[in-house]
CSV table of C-alpha atoms in Angstrom, one decimal:
chain,number,residue,atom,x,y,z
A,1,CYS,CA,74.4,-11.0,8.4
A,2,ALA,CA,75.5,-7.5,7.3
A,3,MET,CA,78.9,-8.1,8.8
A,4,ALA,CA,79.3,-11.3,6.7
A,5,ALA,CA,78.3,-9.5,3.5
A,6,ALA,CA,80.8,-6.7,4.3
A,7,MET,CA,83.5,-9.3,4.6
A,8,LEU,CA,82.9,-11.0,1.2
A,9,VAL,CA,85.6,-10.5,-1.4
A,10,VAL,CA,83.7,-12.1,-4.2
A,11,ASP,CA,79.9,-11.6,-4.3
A,12,TYR,CA,79.2,-13.8,-7.4
A,13,TYR,CA,80.9,-16.6,-9.4
A,14,CYS,CA,79.5,-17.4,-12.8
A,15,GLU,CA,80.3,-19.3,-16.0
A,16,VAL,CA,79.3,-17.8,-19.3
A,17,GLY,CA,79.1,-19.4,-22.7
A,18,VAL,CA,77.0,-21.5,-25.1
A,19,ARG,CA,77.9,-25.0,-24.0
A,20,ASP,CA,74.3,-25.9,-23.1
A,21,ARG,CA,72.5,-24.5,-26.1
A,22,LEU,CA,73.1,-22.6,-29.4
A,23,THR,CA,70.7,-19.7,-29.7
A,24,ILE,CA,71.2,-17.5,-32.8
A,25,ALA,CA,71.8,-13.8,-31.9
A,26,ALA,CA,68.8,-11.8,-33.0
A,27,ALA,CA,70.8,-9.6,-35.4
A,28,ASN,CA,72.2,-12.7,-37.1
A,29,ALA,CA,69.0,-14.7,-37.5
A,30,ALA,CA,68.0,-13.8,-41.1
A,31,THR,CA,71.4,-14.4,-42.4
A,32,VAL,CA,71.6,-17.8,-40.8
A,33,ALA,CA,68.2,-18.8,-42.1
A,34,GLU,CA,69.3,-18.0,-45.6
A,35,ARG,CA,72.5,-20.0,-45.2
A,36,SER,CA,70.6,-23.1,-44.0
A,37,SER,CA,68.6,-23.3,-47.2
A,38,ALA,CA,71.5,-22.4,-49.6
A,39,GLY,CA,74.0,-24.9,-50.9
A,40,ALA,CA,72.0,-28.1,-50.2
A,41,ASP,CA,70.9,-30.6,-52.7
A,42,ALA,CA,67.2,-31.7,-53.1
A,43,GLU,CA,67.4,-33.9,-50.0
A,44,GLY,CA,69.0,-31.2,-47.8
A,45,HIS,CA,72.5,-32.7,-47.8
A,46,SER,CA,75.7,-30.6,-48.3
A,47,PRO,CA,79.1,-31.4,-46.9
A,48,ASN,CA,79.7,-27.8,-46.1
A,49,VAL,CA,76.3,-26.4,-45.0
A,50,ALA,CA,76.6,-27.7,-41.4
A,51,GLU,CA,80.1,-26.2,-41.0
A,52,GLU,CA,79.1,-23.0,-42.7
A,53,LEU,CA,76.1,-22.6,-40.4
A,54,LEU,CA,78.0,-23.4,-37.3
A,55,LEU,CA,80.9,-21.1,-38.2
A,56,GLY,CA,79.0,-18.3,-39.8
A,57,ALA,CA,76.5,-17.7,-37.0
A,58,THR,CA,76.8,-15.6,-33.9
A,59,PHE,CA,75.3,-17.1,-30.8
A,60,GLU,CA,73.8,-15.5,-27.7
A,61,PRO,CA,75.9,-16.2,-24.6
A,62,SER,CA,74.1,-17.1,-21.4
A,63,VAL,CA,75.0,-17.6,-17.7
A,64,LEU,CA,75.6,-21.4,-17.5
A,65,MET,CA,76.1,-21.5,-13.8
A,66,ARG,CA,76.2,-19.0,-10.9
A,67,LEU,CA,76.9,-19.0,-7.2
A,68,PRO,CA,75.1,-18.2,-5.1
A,69,GLU,CA,72.1,-19.3,-7.1
A,70,THR,CA,69.9,-16.7,-5.5
A,71,ASP,CA,70.5,-13.0,-5.3
A,72,ARG,CA,72.3,-11.5,-2.3
A,73,GLU,CA,69.9,-9.4,-0.3
A,74,THR,CA,72.0,-6.2,-0.7
A,75,LEU,CA,73.4,-6.8,-4.2
A,76,PRO,CA,71.4,-8.4,-7.0
A,77,PHE,CA,73.2,-10.5,-9.6
A,78,ALA,CA,74.0,-8.6,-12.8
A,79,THR,CA,72.0,-10.6,-15.3
A,80,GLU,CA,73.5,-8.7,-18.2
A,81,VAL,CA,77.0,-10.1,-17.4
A,82,ALA,CA,76.8,-12.6,-20.3
A,83,MET,CA,76.3,-9.9,-22.9
A,84,PHE,CA,78.9,-7.8,-21.2
A,85,VAL,CA,81.6,-10.6,-21.3
A,86,PHE,CA,80.7,-11.4,-25.0
A,87,PRO,CA,79.2,-8.1,-26.3
A,88,HIS,CA,79.4,-9.3,-29.9
A,89,GLY,CA,78.0,-12.8,-29.1
A,90,VAL,CA,79.9,-16.1,-29.4
A,91,LYS,CA,81.4,-17.3,-32.7
A,92,LEU,CA,82.3,-21.0,-33.1
A,93,VAL,CA,85.7,-21.9,-34.6
A,94,LEU,CA,87.5,-25.0,-35.9
A,95,PRO,CA,90.0,-26.8,-33.7
A,96,ALA,CA,93.0,-25.2,-35.5
A,97,GLU,CA,91.8,-21.6,-34.7
A,98,ALA,CA,91.0,-22.6,-31.1
A,99,ALA,CA,94.6,-24.0,-30.8
A,100,ALA,CA,96.1,-20.9,-32.3
A,101,ASN,CA,94.2,-18.8,-29.6
A,102,ALA,CA,94.7,-21.3,-26.8
A,103,MET,CA,96.1,-18.8,-24.3
A,104,PRO,CA,93.3,-17.7,-22.0
A,105,VAL,CA,92.6,-14.0,-21.8
A,106,VAL,CA,91.9,-12.3,-18.4
A,107,THR,CA,90.1,-8.9,-18.4
A,108,SER,CA,88.5,-6.7,-15.8
A,109,PHE,CA,85.4,-4.5,-16.0
A,110,VAL,CA,83.0,-2.3,-14.1
A,111,LEU,CA,79.2,-2.9,-14.4
A,112,THR,CA,77.1,0.2,-13.5
A,113,ALA,CA,73.4,-0.6,-12.6
A,114,GLY,CA,70.5,1.7,-13.2
A,115,ASP,CA,70.7,2.9,-9.6
A,116,GLN,CA,74.3,3.9,-10.2
A,117,SER,CA,75.7,1.2,-7.9
A,118,ARG,CA,78.8,-0.5,-9.3
A,119,MET,CA,79.9,-4.1,-9.4
A,120,TYR,CA,83.5,-4.8,-10.3
A,121,GLY,CA,84.5,-7.9,-12.2
A,122,ALA,CA,87.1,-10.0,-13.8
A,123,CYS,CA,86.8,-12.8,-16.2
A,124,ILE,CA,89.0,-15.4,-17.9
A,125,VAL,CA,88.0,-16.4,-21.5
A,126,TRP,CA,89.2,-19.5,-23.3
A,127,TYR,CA,88.1,-21.9,-26.1
A,128,GLU,CA,86.3,-25.1,-25.1
A,129,GLN,CA,85.2,-27.9,-27.4
A,130,LEU,CA,81.4,-27.7,-27.9
A,131,PRO,CA,79.6,-30.9,-27.1
A,132,SER,CA,78.6,-32.5,-30.5
A,133,SER,CA,75.1,-33.1,-29.1
A,134,VAL,CA,74.6,-29.3,-28.8
A,135,ALA,CA,75.8,-28.8,-32.4
A,136,SER,CA,73.5,-31.7,-33.6
A,137,ILE,CA,70.4,-30.2,-31.9
A,138,PHE,CA,71.1,-26.8,-33.5
A,139,LEU,CA,71.5,-28.3,-36.9
A,140,GLU,CA,68.3,-30.3,-36.5
A,141,GLU,CA,66.5,-27.1,-35.5
A,142,MET,CA,67.8,-25.5,-38.7
A,143,GLU,CA,66.7,-28.5,-40.7
A,144,VAL,CA,70.2,-29.3,-41.9
A,145,GLU,CA,71.0,-33.0,-42.0
A,146,ALA,CA,74.6,-33.9,-41.1
A,147,GLU,CA,75.7,-37.4,-40.3
A,148,GLU,CA,78.0,-36.0,-37.7
A,149,PRO,CA,78.5,-32.3,-37.0
A,150,PRO,CA,82.0,-30.9,-37.4
A,151,GLU,CA,84.2,-30.5,-34.3
A,152,VAL,CA,83.8,-26.9,-33.2
A,153,HIS,CA,85.0,-24.9,-30.2
A,154,ALA,CA,83.3,-21.9,-28.5
A,155,GLN,CA,84.6,-19.3,-26.1
A,156,GLU,CA,83.7,-19.8,-22.5
A,157,ALA,CA,84.3,-17.6,-19.5
A,158,ILE,CA,84.6,-17.7,-15.7
A,159,CYS,CA,83.6,-14.4,-14.1
A,160,LEU,CA,84.0,-13.1,-10.6
A,161,LEU,CA,81.9,-10.1,-9.4
A,162,SER,CA,82.5,-8.0,-6.4
A,163,ARG,CA,81.4,-4.7,-4.9
A,164,ALA,CA,85.1,-4.0,-4.1
A,165,PRO,CA,87.4,-2.7,-6.8
A,166,ILE,CA,90.1,-5.3,-6.2
A,167,PHE,CA,90.9,-6.1,-9.8
A,168,SER,CA,94.3,-7.8,-9.3
A,169,VAL,CA,92.8,-10.2,-6.7
A,170,LEU,CA,89.8,-11.0,-9.0
A,171,MET,CA,92.1,-11.6,-12.0
A,172,ASP,CA,94.4,-13.8,-10.0
A,173,SER,CA,91.5,-15.7,-8.7
A,174,CYS,CA,90.1,-16.2,-12.2
A,175,ARG,CA,93.5,-17.7,-13.3
A,176,GLN,CA,93.4,-20.1,-10.3
A,177,LEU,CA,89.8,-21.2,-11.0
A,178,PHE,CA,90.8,-21.8,-14.6
A,179,ARG,CA,93.7,-24.0,-13.5
A,180,MET,CA,91.2,-25.9,-11.3
A,181,ARG,CA,88.9,-26.2,-14.3
A,182,LEU,CA,91.7,-27.7,-16.4
A,183,ALA,CA,92.4,-30.2,-13.7
A,184,ARG,CA,88.8,-31.4,-13.9
A,185,ALA,CA,88.6,-31.4,-17.7
A,186,PRO,CA,86.5,-32.2,-19.6
A,187,ASN,CA,84.0,-31.6,-16.7
A,188,PRO,CA,83.1,-28.1,-15.5
A,189,LEU,CA,83.6,-27.1,-11.9
A,190,THR,CA,80.8,-28.1,-9.6
A,191,HIS,CA,79.2,-26.4,-6.6
A,192,GLU,CA,81.2,-28.7,-4.4
A,193,ASP,CA,84.5,-27.7,-6.0
A,194,LEU,CA,83.7,-24.0,-5.3
A,195,GLY,CA,82.0,-24.7,-2.0
């Protein structure tokens, strides 16, 4: 078992973003609450309030999927990876801005745990259309009525974490996983794809 762990190149795979749920970042909550009540008529309708709320808010990223799903015995999953990948949260954009920034960006990083152990990582970040149902639920929670939410896109990331400082391998692997993801569009990769 220790030999198998020593032979691993990648310890964890994860996807990070907001595709499942929009949760307002704590530092942004008061501003968003003010916006949700401003600019609407007596019945709560405004053609721009929904768009202003969606585009003006900063959302907390979360780990959408990870493999393996349970921690490795000798190396726990770095739960802070979502905030590390998107330290300023996730902002939604309109399709034109997403198209202007369509080229995915690959970066590498080092996470240092409290016990001074290190986990090396790489991620590829791109814009993905947010499901309209996720935007609708958020607008309902904010008590903003919209017949149909505007089409918005959010940044999403694939991350690979390893105990070995093999940045070029991790970055190349992220690019390949992104190509696999594009081939499956609009569906995310599944456990079987990565199996």
